[in-house]
């Protein structure tokens, strides 16, 4: 978080979002925001409601109440197509790949490149995929096989490529490094820094507190569907955040007032 | 497929892999006993080994039947009939592949065949002649168009209930199986409707429903040119985007083999002559003198076969070259991923059921033209043959996997089995037993093969 973001309108504001499944409030009156060129980490235990909250932004779920603003303007996101139209791309925890289709097919799913006769332009899609992969994962060359026969890292690369290819302004990453080894995790970290430098806003959901401290600017903690609070990474320690995740209380009053200063 | 499938060298890098068994193996498994060099040749030529296996099995079966039936199976006459008999099931199987790929099923196609056929028959025998007069050229056009529209509507209705209401397709189309059958009976109170319009009869093959020797050769040659053109275009595309094309020997080899097969098939079709009585009539109509030894006039390709070829080509194009086709496979592979990628999954499923309905209408027009009659009992159990053809052709019931050429070959395998057993004089109940066992064995071998491949 830098000084200049203080004067700007947030890229994304999610205000008072509520989602209920049956009688259970999966997300209960949560508000978070995200500035351009910033990484906001969403942390919390299993079932805290992080993924559900983020799904209302990616269009996978509708919120029962609350509003979403992009560039300060109120928007309605009913389905994934709406979200993509606002420049929101998502890397899902499950990766959301069609296992029987090859990597270019997955990367361009829903946005296929076509020839001037309206047929699928497989060669063009393969060539574009090759270009993106040369940047993301240079060792990954067997693009024409179904995704089901790829390794975890390669599948992750496809899922990430799918999100970064389309000049997104907002990228949501749900556990992007869960299936990866140390080297690949480092690669994703570099990528996040690079995207951030390009001015893209990133919501990062992660279980790994070290990743979070390495990559995030601010950290929003959720517990049992409620927002515990949002803190500036530089103002807290890992133990503070762990305390928030587990106990559901902000570290101390000093941090609270500093936090208010920054947010207002 | 059958035995040949298990023996095929394991080089299915290009094959679709069953999503369920999706492991994390990167490269193809080593060849199982088969010669490595053959495997390498097939791999560098980028040939679909599963399809190759099926063709191998078909050839083995044909030779076997030929020996066991004392040389009557591999005659021009029998092969010509085989192609015609395969048509109705093959046409519908191309649509069933897409239905099954989207993780659905359509049990209603046999009944729908009867209902649509009955509607087309009633139109051309009882309704339209009163308006236009018997034999008017508009009759067959209107009847066919109405049939296609009705098929699309029936399929679309089932699709909407499946996709938007959320009733499992097994239940919806099981209901359809009963409803459409009842409707077929109800439309004519169970009467048999005959005969069809004279022009409409051409759809059935029959005496006038063939295109003659010359046109058959022309189509054969055109097919060869098409194959070569396709190979050239593919090669140029690959080079344009900087991918390594197939080695030249493979390109030429494929072109030579494919053209040889096409020309061979054309020659076989054209060596089946018109029966003498028909030939005499033909000679008379065309002012040809009747020589003492009789005339050998080739019948040529039958219309139903021509329709099947066109349908298969169009469906192959739709499945592999269009967005819609891509979405069908994506939904089969991972419905949630397709939805999250912005695909209109429900509408895609409705379209698939509508397409199935259209194909049923086309198959139905072949059927009623071939019988020259429509009955409410037509197409009973056909749904099972259609599903069996798709499944024998490598379509996975768990969705996401299946090809159009596979389904057409599957239909040909089934019809060859039945036809071979008829020639050998096998009783009807025993035929059913054999077909049933072959279906199970084929799928069992297929799943063993898939498990090994992944």
PDB file of C-alpha atoms in Angstrom, chain A:
ATOM      1  CA  UNK A   1       0.000   0.000   0.000  1.00  0.00           C
ATOM      2  CA  UNK A   2       1.513   3.284  -1.029  1.00  0.00           C
ATOM      3  CA  UNK A   3       0.592   6.846  -0.310  1.00  0.00           C
ATOM      4  CA  UNK A   4      -0.900   7.541  -3.694  1.00  0.00           C
ATOM      5  CA  UNK A   5      -3.634   4.909  -3.291  1.00  0.00           C
ATOM      6  CA  UNK A   6      -5.030   6.979  -0.455  1.00  0.00           C
ATOM      7  CA  UNK A   7      -6.459   9.548  -2.784  1.00  0.00           C
ATOM      8  CA  UNK A   8      -7.801   7.108  -5.367  1.00  0.00           C
ATOM      9  CA  UNK A   9     -11.152   5.379  -5.642  1.00  0.00           C
ATOM     10  CA  UNK A  10     -10.804   1.681  -4.875  1.00  0.00           C
ATOM     11  CA  UNK A  11     -10.849  -0.591  -7.912  1.00  0.00           C
ATOM     12  CA  UNK A  12     -13.243  -2.928  -6.158  1.00  0.00           C
ATOM     13  CA  UNK A  13     -15.478  -2.320  -3.173  1.00  0.00           C
ATOM     14  CA  UNK A  14     -17.567  -5.129  -1.783  1.00  0.00           C
ATOM     15  CA  UNK A  15     -19.948  -3.668   0.796  1.00  0.00           C
ATOM     16  CA  UNK A  16     -22.006  -5.573   3.361  1.00  0.00           C
ATOM     17  CA  UNK A  17     -22.069  -8.795   1.359  1.00  0.00           C
ATOM     18  CA  UNK A  18     -24.297 -11.547   2.735  1.00  0.00           C
ATOM     19  CA  UNK A  19     -24.679 -15.094   1.422  1.00  0.00           C
ATOM     20  CA  UNK A  20     -26.736 -17.739   3.197  1.00  0.00           C
ATOM     21  CA  UNK A  21     -27.094 -21.428   2.430  1.00  0.00           C
ATOM     22  CA  UNK A  22     -30.318 -22.536   4.027  1.00  0.00           C
ATOM     23  CA  UNK A  23     -30.138 -21.060   7.519  1.00  0.00           C
ATOM     24  CA  UNK A  24     -26.344 -20.851   7.622  1.00  0.00           C
ATOM     25  CA  UNK A  25     -24.711 -17.491   6.982  1.00  0.00           C
ATOM     26  CA  UNK A  26     -21.664 -18.428   4.937  1.00  0.00           C
ATOM     27  CA  UNK A  27     -20.845 -14.746   4.500  1.00  0.00           C
ATOM     28  CA  UNK A  28     -22.320 -12.313   6.978  1.00  0.00           C
ATOM     29  CA  UNK A  29     -22.094  -8.589   6.336  1.00  0.00           C
ATOM     30  CA  UNK A  30     -18.536  -8.571   5.010  1.00  0.00           C
ATOM     31  CA  UNK A  31     -16.951  -5.503   3.412  1.00  0.00           C
ATOM     32  CA  UNK A  32     -13.575  -5.555   1.662  1.00  0.00           C
ATOM     33  CA  UNK A  33     -11.914  -3.381  -0.933  1.00  0.00           C
ATOM     34  CA  UNK A  34      -9.030  -3.529  -3.367  1.00  0.00           C
ATOM     35  CA  UNK A  35      -6.943  -0.859  -5.068  1.00  0.00           C
ATOM     36  CA  UNK A  36      -5.194  -1.057  -8.405  1.00  0.00           C
ATOM     37  CA  UNK A  37      -1.701  -2.508  -8.107  1.00  0.00           C
ATOM     38  CA  UNK A  38      -2.455  -3.941  -4.699  1.00  0.00           C
ATOM     39  CA  UNK A  39      -2.623  -7.467  -3.301  1.00  0.00           C
ATOM     40  CA  UNK A  40      -5.233  -8.049  -0.617  1.00  0.00           C
ATOM     41  CA  UNK A  41      -5.017 -11.432   1.068  1.00  0.00           C
ATOM     42  CA  UNK A  42      -8.147 -13.092   2.384  1.00  0.00           C
ATOM     43  CA  UNK A  43      -7.298 -15.456   5.195  1.00  0.00           C
ATOM     44  CA  UNK A  44      -9.253 -17.589   7.608  1.00  0.00           C
ATOM     45  CA  UNK A  45      -9.785 -21.208   8.573  1.00  0.00           C
ATOM     46  CA  UNK A  46     -11.559 -23.825   6.511  1.00  0.00           C
ATOM     47  CA  UNK A  47     -15.177 -22.916   5.907  1.00  0.00           C
ATOM     48  CA  UNK A  48     -14.659 -19.325   7.069  1.00  0.00           C
ATOM     49  CA  UNK A  49     -16.405 -18.072   3.922  1.00  0.00           C
ATOM     50  CA  UNK A  50     -13.462 -16.758   1.895  1.00  0.00           C
ATOM     51  CA  UNK A  51     -14.262 -18.692  -1.252  1.00  0.00           C
ATOM     52  CA  UNK A  52     -17.971 -17.949  -1.034  1.00  0.00           C
ATOM     53  CA  UNK A  53     -17.285 -14.239  -0.628  1.00  0.00           C
ATOM     54  CA  UNK A  54     -15.019 -14.185  -3.640  1.00  0.00           C
ATOM     55  CA  UNK A  55     -17.474 -16.196  -5.731  1.00  0.00           C
ATOM     56  CA  UNK A  56     -19.933 -13.320  -5.517  1.00  0.00           C
ATOM     57  CA  UNK A  57     -17.320 -11.191  -7.255  1.00  0.00           C
ATOM     58  CA  UNK A  58     -16.416 -13.767  -9.895  1.00  0.00           C
ATOM     59  CA  UNK A  59     -20.064 -14.384 -10.735  1.00  0.00           C
ATOM     60  CA  UNK A  60     -20.172 -17.992  -9.621  1.00  0.00           C
ATOM     61  CA  UNK A  61     -22.655 -17.151  -6.831  1.00  0.00           C
ATOM     62  CA  UNK A  62     -25.134 -14.401  -6.281  1.00  0.00           C
ATOM     63  CA  UNK A  63     -25.007 -12.429  -3.044  1.00  0.00           C
ATOM     64  CA  UNK A  64     -28.263 -12.297  -1.062  1.00  0.00           C
ATOM     65  CA  UNK A  65     -27.604  -8.677  -0.205  1.00  0.00           C
ATOM     66  CA  UNK A  66     -24.865  -6.059  -0.329  1.00  0.00           C
ATOM     67  CA  UNK A  67     -23.328  -4.184  -3.202  1.00  0.00           C
ATOM     68  CA  UNK A  68     -20.294  -4.417  -5.411  1.00  0.00           C
ATOM     69  CA  UNK A  69     -18.668  -1.282  -6.809  1.00  0.00           C
ATOM     70  CA  UNK A  70     -16.034  -1.197  -9.502  1.00  0.00           C
ATOM     71  CA  UNK A  71     -14.245   2.137  -9.973  1.00  0.00           C
ATOM     72  CA  UNK A  72     -16.814   3.537  -7.579  1.00  0.00           C
ATOM     73  CA  UNK A  73     -19.758   2.531  -9.743  1.00  0.00           C
ATOM     74  CA  UNK A  74     -22.332   0.070  -8.525  1.00  0.00           C
ATOM     75  CA  UNK A  75     -22.415  -3.049 -10.697  1.00  0.00           C
ATOM     76  CA  UNK A  76     -24.515  -6.211 -10.913  1.00  0.00           C
ATOM     77  CA  UNK A  77     -22.627  -9.460 -11.421  1.00  0.00           C
ATOM     78  CA  UNK A  78     -25.037 -12.298 -12.161  1.00  0.00           C
ATOM     79  CA  UNK A  79     -22.787 -14.826 -13.859  1.00  0.00           C
ATOM     80  CA  UNK A  80     -19.149 -15.419 -14.819  1.00  0.00           C
ATOM     81  CA  UNK A  81     -19.696 -13.670 -18.166  1.00  0.00           C
ATOM     82  CA  UNK A  82     -20.650 -10.436 -16.377  1.00  0.00           C
ATOM     83  CA  UNK A  83     -17.556 -10.647 -14.208  1.00  0.00           C
ATOM     84  CA  UNK A  84     -15.275 -11.139 -17.206  1.00  0.00           C
ATOM     85  CA  UNK A  85     -16.894  -8.150 -18.898  1.00  0.00           C
ATOM     86  CA  UNK A  86     -15.696  -6.026 -15.933  1.00  0.00           C
ATOM     87  CA  UNK A  87     -12.173  -7.415 -16.326  1.00  0.00           C
ATOM     88  CA  UNK A  88     -12.432  -9.808 -13.391  1.00  0.00           C
ATOM     89  CA  UNK A  89     -10.619 -13.113 -13.900  1.00  0.00           C
ATOM     90  CA  UNK A  90     -10.540 -15.935 -11.404  1.00  0.00           C
ATOM     91  CA  UNK A  91      -8.189 -18.817 -10.684  1.00  0.00           C
ATOM     92  CA  UNK A  92     -10.275 -21.306  -8.755  1.00  0.00           C
ATOM     93  CA  UNK A  93      -8.976 -23.606  -6.084  1.00  0.00           C
ATOM     94  CA  UNK A  94     -10.326 -26.548  -8.100  1.00  0.00           C
ATOM     95  CA  UNK A  95      -8.638 -25.015 -11.178  1.00  0.00           C
ATOM     96  CA  UNK A  96     -11.931 -25.439 -13.097  1.00  0.00           C
ATOM     97  CA  UNK A  97     -10.423 -27.156 -16.117  1.00  0.00           C
ATOM     98  CA  UNK A  98     -12.212 -29.467 -18.539  1.00  0.00           C
ATOM     99  CA  UNK A  99     -10.032 -32.555 -18.125  1.00  0.00           C
ATOM    100  CA  UNK A 100     -10.792 -34.059 -21.533  1.00  0.00           C
ATOM    101  CA  UNK A 101      -9.731 -30.970 -23.489  1.00  0.00           C
ATOM    102  CA  UNK A 102      -6.195 -29.822 -24.243  1.00  0.00           C
ATOM    103  CA  UNK A 103      -4.518 -26.731 -22.770  1.00  0.00           C
ATOM    104  CA  UNK A 104      -5.307 -24.245 -25.564  1.00  0.00           C
ATOM    105  CA  UNK A 105      -8.917 -25.462 -25.534  1.00  0.00           C
ATOM    106  CA  UNK A 106      -9.121 -24.757 -21.815  1.00  0.00           C
ATOM    107  CA  UNK A 107      -7.334 -21.457 -21.996  1.00  0.00           C
ATOM    108  CA  UNK A 108      -9.748 -20.137 -24.608  1.00  0.00           C
ATOM    109  CA  UNK A 109     -12.860 -21.881 -23.295  1.00  0.00           C
ATOM    110  CA  UNK A 110     -15.798 -19.538 -23.732  1.00  0.00           C
ATOM    111  CA  UNK A 111     -13.638 -17.109 -25.736  1.00  0.00           C
ATOM    112  CA  UNK A 112     -12.414 -19.232 -28.612  1.00  0.00           C
ATOM    113  CA  UNK A 113     -10.402 -17.675 -31.398  1.00  0.00           C
ATOM    114  CA  UNK A 114     -12.132 -18.256 -34.695  1.00  0.00           C
ATOM    115  CA  UNK A 115     -11.188 -18.210 -38.340  1.00  0.00           C
ATOM    116  CA  UNK A 116     -12.897 -15.844 -40.719  1.00  0.00           C
ATOM    117  CA  UNK A 117     -15.389 -18.655 -41.497  1.00  0.00           C
ATOM    118  CA  UNK A 118     -16.400 -18.814 -37.860  1.00  0.00           C
ATOM    119  CA  UNK A 119     -14.752 -22.170 -37.177  1.00  0.00           C
ATOM    120  CA  UNK A 120     -12.382 -22.805 -34.285  1.00  0.00           C
ATOM    121  CA  UNK A 121      -8.873 -21.612 -35.033  1.00  0.00           C
ATOM    122  CA  UNK A 122      -6.981 -24.312 -33.153  1.00  0.00           C
ATOM    123  CA  UNK A 123      -3.606 -23.403 -34.595  1.00  0.00           C
ATOM    124  CA  UNK A 124      -3.920 -19.772 -33.546  1.00  0.00           C
ATOM    125  CA  UNK A 125      -5.058 -20.771 -30.053  1.00  0.00           C
ATOM    126  CA  UNK A 126      -2.186 -23.225 -29.718  1.00  0.00           C
ATOM    127  CA  UNK A 127       0.278 -20.601 -30.865  1.00  0.00           C
ATOM    128  CA  UNK A 128      -1.058 -18.011 -28.384  1.00  0.00           C
ATOM    129  CA  UNK A 129      -0.939 -20.561 -25.581  1.00  0.00           C
ATOM    130  CA  UNK A 130       2.652 -21.354 -26.461  1.00  0.00           C
ATOM    131  CA  UNK A 131       3.528 -17.662 -26.155  1.00  0.00           C
ATOM    132  CA  UNK A 132       1.911 -17.321 -22.729  1.00  0.00           C
ATOM    133  CA  UNK A 133       3.499 -20.555 -21.500  1.00  0.00           C
ATOM    134  CA  UNK A 134       6.924 -19.430 -22.632  1.00  0.00           C
ATOM    135  CA  UNK A 135       6.562 -16.735 -19.972  1.00  0.00           C
ATOM    136  CA  UNK A 136       4.744 -18.689 -17.254  1.00  0.00           C
ATOM    137  CA  UNK A 137       6.211 -22.173 -17.445  1.00  0.00           C
ATOM    138  CA  UNK A 138       8.869 -22.595 -20.146  1.00  0.00           C
ATOM    139  CA  UNK A 139       9.299 -26.330 -19.473  1.00  0.00           C
ATOM    140  CA  UNK A 140       5.678 -27.006 -20.359  1.00  0.00           C
ATOM    141  CA  UNK A 141       5.629 -27.998 -24.024  1.00  0.00           C
ATOM    142  CA  UNK A 142       3.099 -30.816 -24.525  1.00  0.00           C
ATOM    143  CA  UNK A 143       0.136 -28.541 -25.048  1.00  0.00           C
ATOM    144  CA  UNK A 144      -1.882 -30.848 -27.285  1.00  0.00           C
ATOM    145  CA  UNK A 145      -2.651 -33.532 -24.711  1.00  0.00           C
ATOM    146  CA  UNK A 146      -5.823 -33.515 -22.595  1.00  0.00           C
ATOM    147  CA  UNK A 147      -5.381 -31.656 -19.331  1.00  0.00           C
ATOM    148  CA  UNK A 148      -6.076 -34.879 -17.397  1.00  0.00           C
ATOM    149  CA  UNK A 149      -2.652 -36.203 -18.364  1.00  0.00           C
ATOM    150  CA  UNK A 150      -0.744 -33.132 -17.134  1.00  0.00           C
ATOM    151  CA  UNK A 151       1.112 -32.754 -13.845  1.00  0.00           C
ATOM    152  CA  UNK A 152      -0.254 -30.600 -11.035  1.00  0.00           C
ATOM    153  CA  UNK A 153       2.108 -27.742 -11.851  1.00  0.00           C
ATOM    154  CA  UNK A 154       1.237 -27.795 -15.527  1.00  0.00           C
ATOM    155  CA  UNK A 155      -2.483 -27.771 -14.766  1.00  0.00           C
ATOM    156  CA  UNK A 156      -1.960 -24.837 -12.455  1.00  0.00           C
ATOM    157  CA  UNK A 157      -0.083 -23.054 -15.232  1.00  0.00           C
ATOM    158  CA  UNK A 158      -3.029 -23.531 -17.546  1.00  0.00           C
ATOM    159  CA  UNK A 159      -5.430 -22.159 -14.932  1.00  0.00           C
ATOM    160  CA  UNK A 160      -3.193 -19.144 -14.326  1.00  0.00           C
ATOM    161  CA  UNK A 161      -2.600 -18.555 -18.038  1.00  0.00           C
ATOM    162  CA  UNK A 162      -6.354 -18.582 -18.505  1.00  0.00           C
ATOM    163  CA  UNK A 163      -6.664 -15.664 -16.088  1.00  0.00           C
ATOM    164  CA  UNK A 164      -3.673 -13.519 -17.044  1.00  0.00           C
ATOM    165  CA  UNK A 165      -4.078 -13.750 -20.824  1.00  0.00           C
ATOM    166  CA  UNK A 166      -7.089 -11.472 -21.113  1.00  0.00           C
ATOM    167  CA  UNK A 167      -5.775  -8.141 -19.816  1.00  0.00           C
ATOM    168  CA  UNK A 168      -7.683  -8.529 -16.584  1.00  0.00           C
ATOM    169  CA  UNK A 169      -7.833  -5.564 -14.187  1.00  0.00           C
ATOM    170  CA  UNK A 170      -8.789  -7.667 -11.210  1.00  0.00           C
ATOM    171  CA  UNK A 171      -7.537 -11.179 -10.601  1.00  0.00           C
ATOM    172  CA  UNK A 172      -8.893 -13.464  -7.923  1.00  0.00           C
ATOM    173  CA  UNK A 173      -6.575 -16.269  -6.882  1.00  0.00           C
ATOM    174  CA  UNK A 174      -8.036 -18.987  -4.698  1.00  0.00           C
ATOM    175  CA  UNK A 175      -5.143 -21.022  -3.281  1.00  0.00           C
ATOM    176  CA  UNK A 176      -3.005 -20.614  -6.398  1.00  0.00           C
ATOM    177  CA  UNK A 177      -0.046 -22.529  -4.985  1.00  0.00           C
ATOM    178  CA  UNK A 178      -1.877 -25.354  -3.194  1.00  0.00           C
ATOM    179  CA  UNK A 179      -0.792 -28.021  -5.707  1.00  0.00           C
ATOM    180  CA  UNK A 180       2.702 -26.694  -6.352  1.00  0.00           C
ATOM    181  CA  UNK A 181       6.216 -27.543  -5.303  1.00  0.00           C
ATOM    182  CA  UNK A 182       8.618 -24.924  -3.883  1.00  0.00           C
ATOM    183  CA  UNK A 183      10.093 -23.877  -7.243  1.00  0.00           C
ATOM    184  CA  UNK A 184       6.708 -23.464  -8.878  1.00  0.00           C
ATOM    185  CA  UNK A 185       5.365 -21.623  -5.828  1.00  0.00           C
ATOM    186  CA  UNK A 186       8.221 -19.175  -6.181  1.00  0.00           C
ATOM    187  CA  UNK A 187       7.331 -18.741  -9.850  1.00  0.00           C
ATOM    188  CA  UNK A 188       3.734 -17.880  -8.975  1.00  0.00           C
ATOM    189  CA  UNK A 189       5.032 -15.390  -6.399  1.00  0.00           C
ATOM    190  CA  UNK A 190       7.128 -13.682  -9.074  1.00  0.00           C
ATOM    191  CA  UNK A 191       4.125 -13.618 -11.358  1.00  0.00           C
ATOM    192  CA  UNK A 192       1.965 -11.969  -8.696  1.00  0.00           C
ATOM    193  CA  UNK A 193       4.600  -9.282  -8.173  1.00  0.00           C
ATOM    194  CA  UNK A 194       4.806  -8.717 -11.906  1.00  0.00           C
ATOM    195  CA  UNK A 195       1.015  -8.430 -12.279  1.00  0.00           C
ATOM    196  CA  UNK A 196       0.943  -6.035  -9.358  1.00  0.00           C
ATOM    197  CA  UNK A 197       3.574  -3.868 -11.013  1.00  0.00           C
ATOM    198  CA  UNK A 198       1.343  -3.757 -14.108  1.00  0.00           C
ATOM    199  CA  UNK A 199      -1.351  -2.166 -11.955  1.00  0.00           C
ATOM    200  CA  UNK A 200      -3.617  -5.181 -11.606  1.00  0.00           C
ATOM    201  CA  UNK A 201      -5.523  -5.617  -8.356  1.00  0.00           C
ATOM    202  CA  UNK A 202      -5.309  -9.082  -6.829  1.00  0.00           C
ATOM    203  CA  UNK A 203      -7.413 -10.831  -4.223  1.00  0.00           C
ATOM    204  CA  UNK A 204      -5.336 -13.675  -2.883  1.00  0.00           C
ATOM    205  CA  UNK A 205      -6.879 -16.467  -0.855  1.00  0.00           C
ATOM    206  CA  UNK A 206      -4.256 -18.532   0.902  1.00  0.00           C
ATOM    207  CA  UNK A 207      -3.707 -20.851   3.825  1.00  0.00           C
ATOM    208  CA  UNK A 208       0.008 -20.245   3.815  1.00  0.00           C
ATOM    209  CA  UNK A 209       0.764 -17.385   6.181  1.00  0.00           C
ATOM    210  CA  UNK A 210       4.316 -17.053   4.808  1.00  0.00           C
ATOM    211  CA  UNK A 211       2.980 -16.624   1.261  1.00  0.00           C
ATOM    212  CA  UNK A 212       0.563 -14.044   2.538  1.00  0.00           C
ATOM    213  CA  UNK A 213       3.259 -12.008   4.250  1.00  0.00           C
ATOM    214  CA  UNK A 214       5.495 -12.338   1.255  1.00  0.00           C
ATOM    215  CA  UNK A 215       2.948 -11.135  -1.302  1.00  0.00           C
ATOM    216  CA  UNK A 216       0.099  -9.175   0.260  1.00  0.00           C
ATOM    217  CA  UNK A 217      -0.173  -5.456   0.986  1.00  0.00           C
ATOM    218  CA  UNK A 218      -3.195  -5.794   3.226  1.00  0.00           C
ATOM    219  CA  UNK A 219      -4.733  -8.770   4.955  1.00  0.00           C
ATOM    220  CA  UNK A 220      -8.447  -9.273   5.554  1.00  0.00           C
ATOM    221  CA  UNK A 221      -9.311 -11.942   8.095  1.00  0.00           C
ATOM    222  CA  UNK A 222     -12.639 -13.740   8.102  1.00  0.00           C
ATOM    223  CA  UNK A 223     -13.977 -16.065  10.778  1.00  0.00           C
ATOM    224  CA  UNK A 224     -17.270 -17.931  10.605  1.00  0.00           C
ATOM    225  CA  UNK A 225     -18.548 -15.741   7.798  1.00  0.00           C
ATOM    226  CA  UNK A 226     -17.755 -12.461   9.558  1.00  0.00           C
ATOM    227  CA  UNK A 227     -14.937 -10.034   8.841  1.00  0.00           C
ATOM    228  CA  UNK A 228     -12.589  -9.840  11.822  1.00  0.00           C
ATOM    229  CA  UNK A 229     -10.753  -6.916  10.308  1.00  0.00           C
ATOM    230  CA  UNK A 230      -8.390  -5.703   7.639  1.00  0.00           C
ATOM    231  CA  UNK A 231      -4.812  -4.898   8.581  1.00  0.00           C
ATOM    232  CA  UNK A 232      -1.794  -3.418   6.879  1.00  0.00           C
ATOM    233  CA  UNK A 233       0.809  -6.136   6.481  1.00  0.00           C
ATOM    234  CA  UNK A 234       3.631  -3.863   7.631  1.00  0.00           C
ATOM    235  CA  UNK A 235       1.836  -3.042  10.867  1.00  0.00           C
ATOM    236  CA  UNK A 236       1.344  -6.581  12.131  1.00  0.00           C
ATOM    237  CA  UNK A 237       3.303  -9.718  12.841  1.00  0.00           C
ATOM    238  CA  UNK A 238       2.448 -13.210  11.741  1.00  0.00           C
ATOM    239  CA  UNK A 239       1.389 -13.999  15.262  1.00  0.00           C
ATOM    240  CA  UNK A 240      -1.017 -11.072  15.233  1.00  0.00           C
ATOM    241  CA  UNK A 241      -2.660 -12.423  12.085  1.00  0.00           C
ATOM    242  CA  UNK A 242      -2.762 -15.961  13.428  1.00  0.00           C
ATOM    243  CA  UNK A 243      -4.437 -14.550  16.512  1.00  0.00           C
ATOM    244  CA  UNK A 244      -7.042 -12.857  14.324  1.00  0.00           C
ATOM    245  CA  UNK A 245      -7.679 -16.052  12.373  1.00  0.00           C
ATOM    246  CA  UNK A 246      -8.076 -18.160  15.489  1.00  0.00           C
ATOM    247  CA  UNK A 247      -9.535 -15.855  18.143  1.00  0.00           C
ATOM    248  CA  UNK A 248     -11.249 -13.454  15.824  1.00  0.00           C
ATOM    249  CA  UNK A 249      -9.982 -10.286  17.526  1.00  0.00           C
ATOM    250  CA  UNK A 250      -7.789  -7.489  16.263  1.00  0.00           C
ATOM    251  CA  UNK A 251      -4.215  -7.459  17.671  1.00  0.00           C
ATOM    252  CA  UNK A 252      -4.562  -4.306  19.812  1.00  0.00           C
ATOM    253  CA  UNK A 253      -6.036  -0.831  19.904  1.00  0.00           C
ATOM    254  CA  UNK A 254      -3.014   0.915  18.475  1.00  0.00           C
ATOM    255  CA  UNK A 255      -3.164  -1.077  15.301  1.00  0.00           C
ATOM    256  CA  UNK A 256      -6.871  -0.444  15.146  1.00  0.00           C
ATOM    257  CA  UNK A 257      -6.456   3.331  15.088  1.00  0.00           C
ATOM    258  CA  UNK A 258      -3.612   3.192  12.634  1.00  0.00           C
ATOM    259  CA  UNK A 259      -5.720   1.015  10.446  1.00  0.00           C
ATOM    260  CA  UNK A 260      -8.564   3.498  10.530  1.00  0.00           C
ATOM    261  CA  UNK A 261      -6.204   6.241   9.489  1.00  0.00           C
ATOM    262  CA  UNK A 262      -5.072   4.331   6.482  1.00  0.00           C
ATOM    263  CA  UNK A 263      -8.520   3.302   5.365  1.00  0.00           C
ATOM    264  CA  UNK A 264     -10.142   6.680   5.627  1.00  0.00           C
TER     265      UNK A 264
END
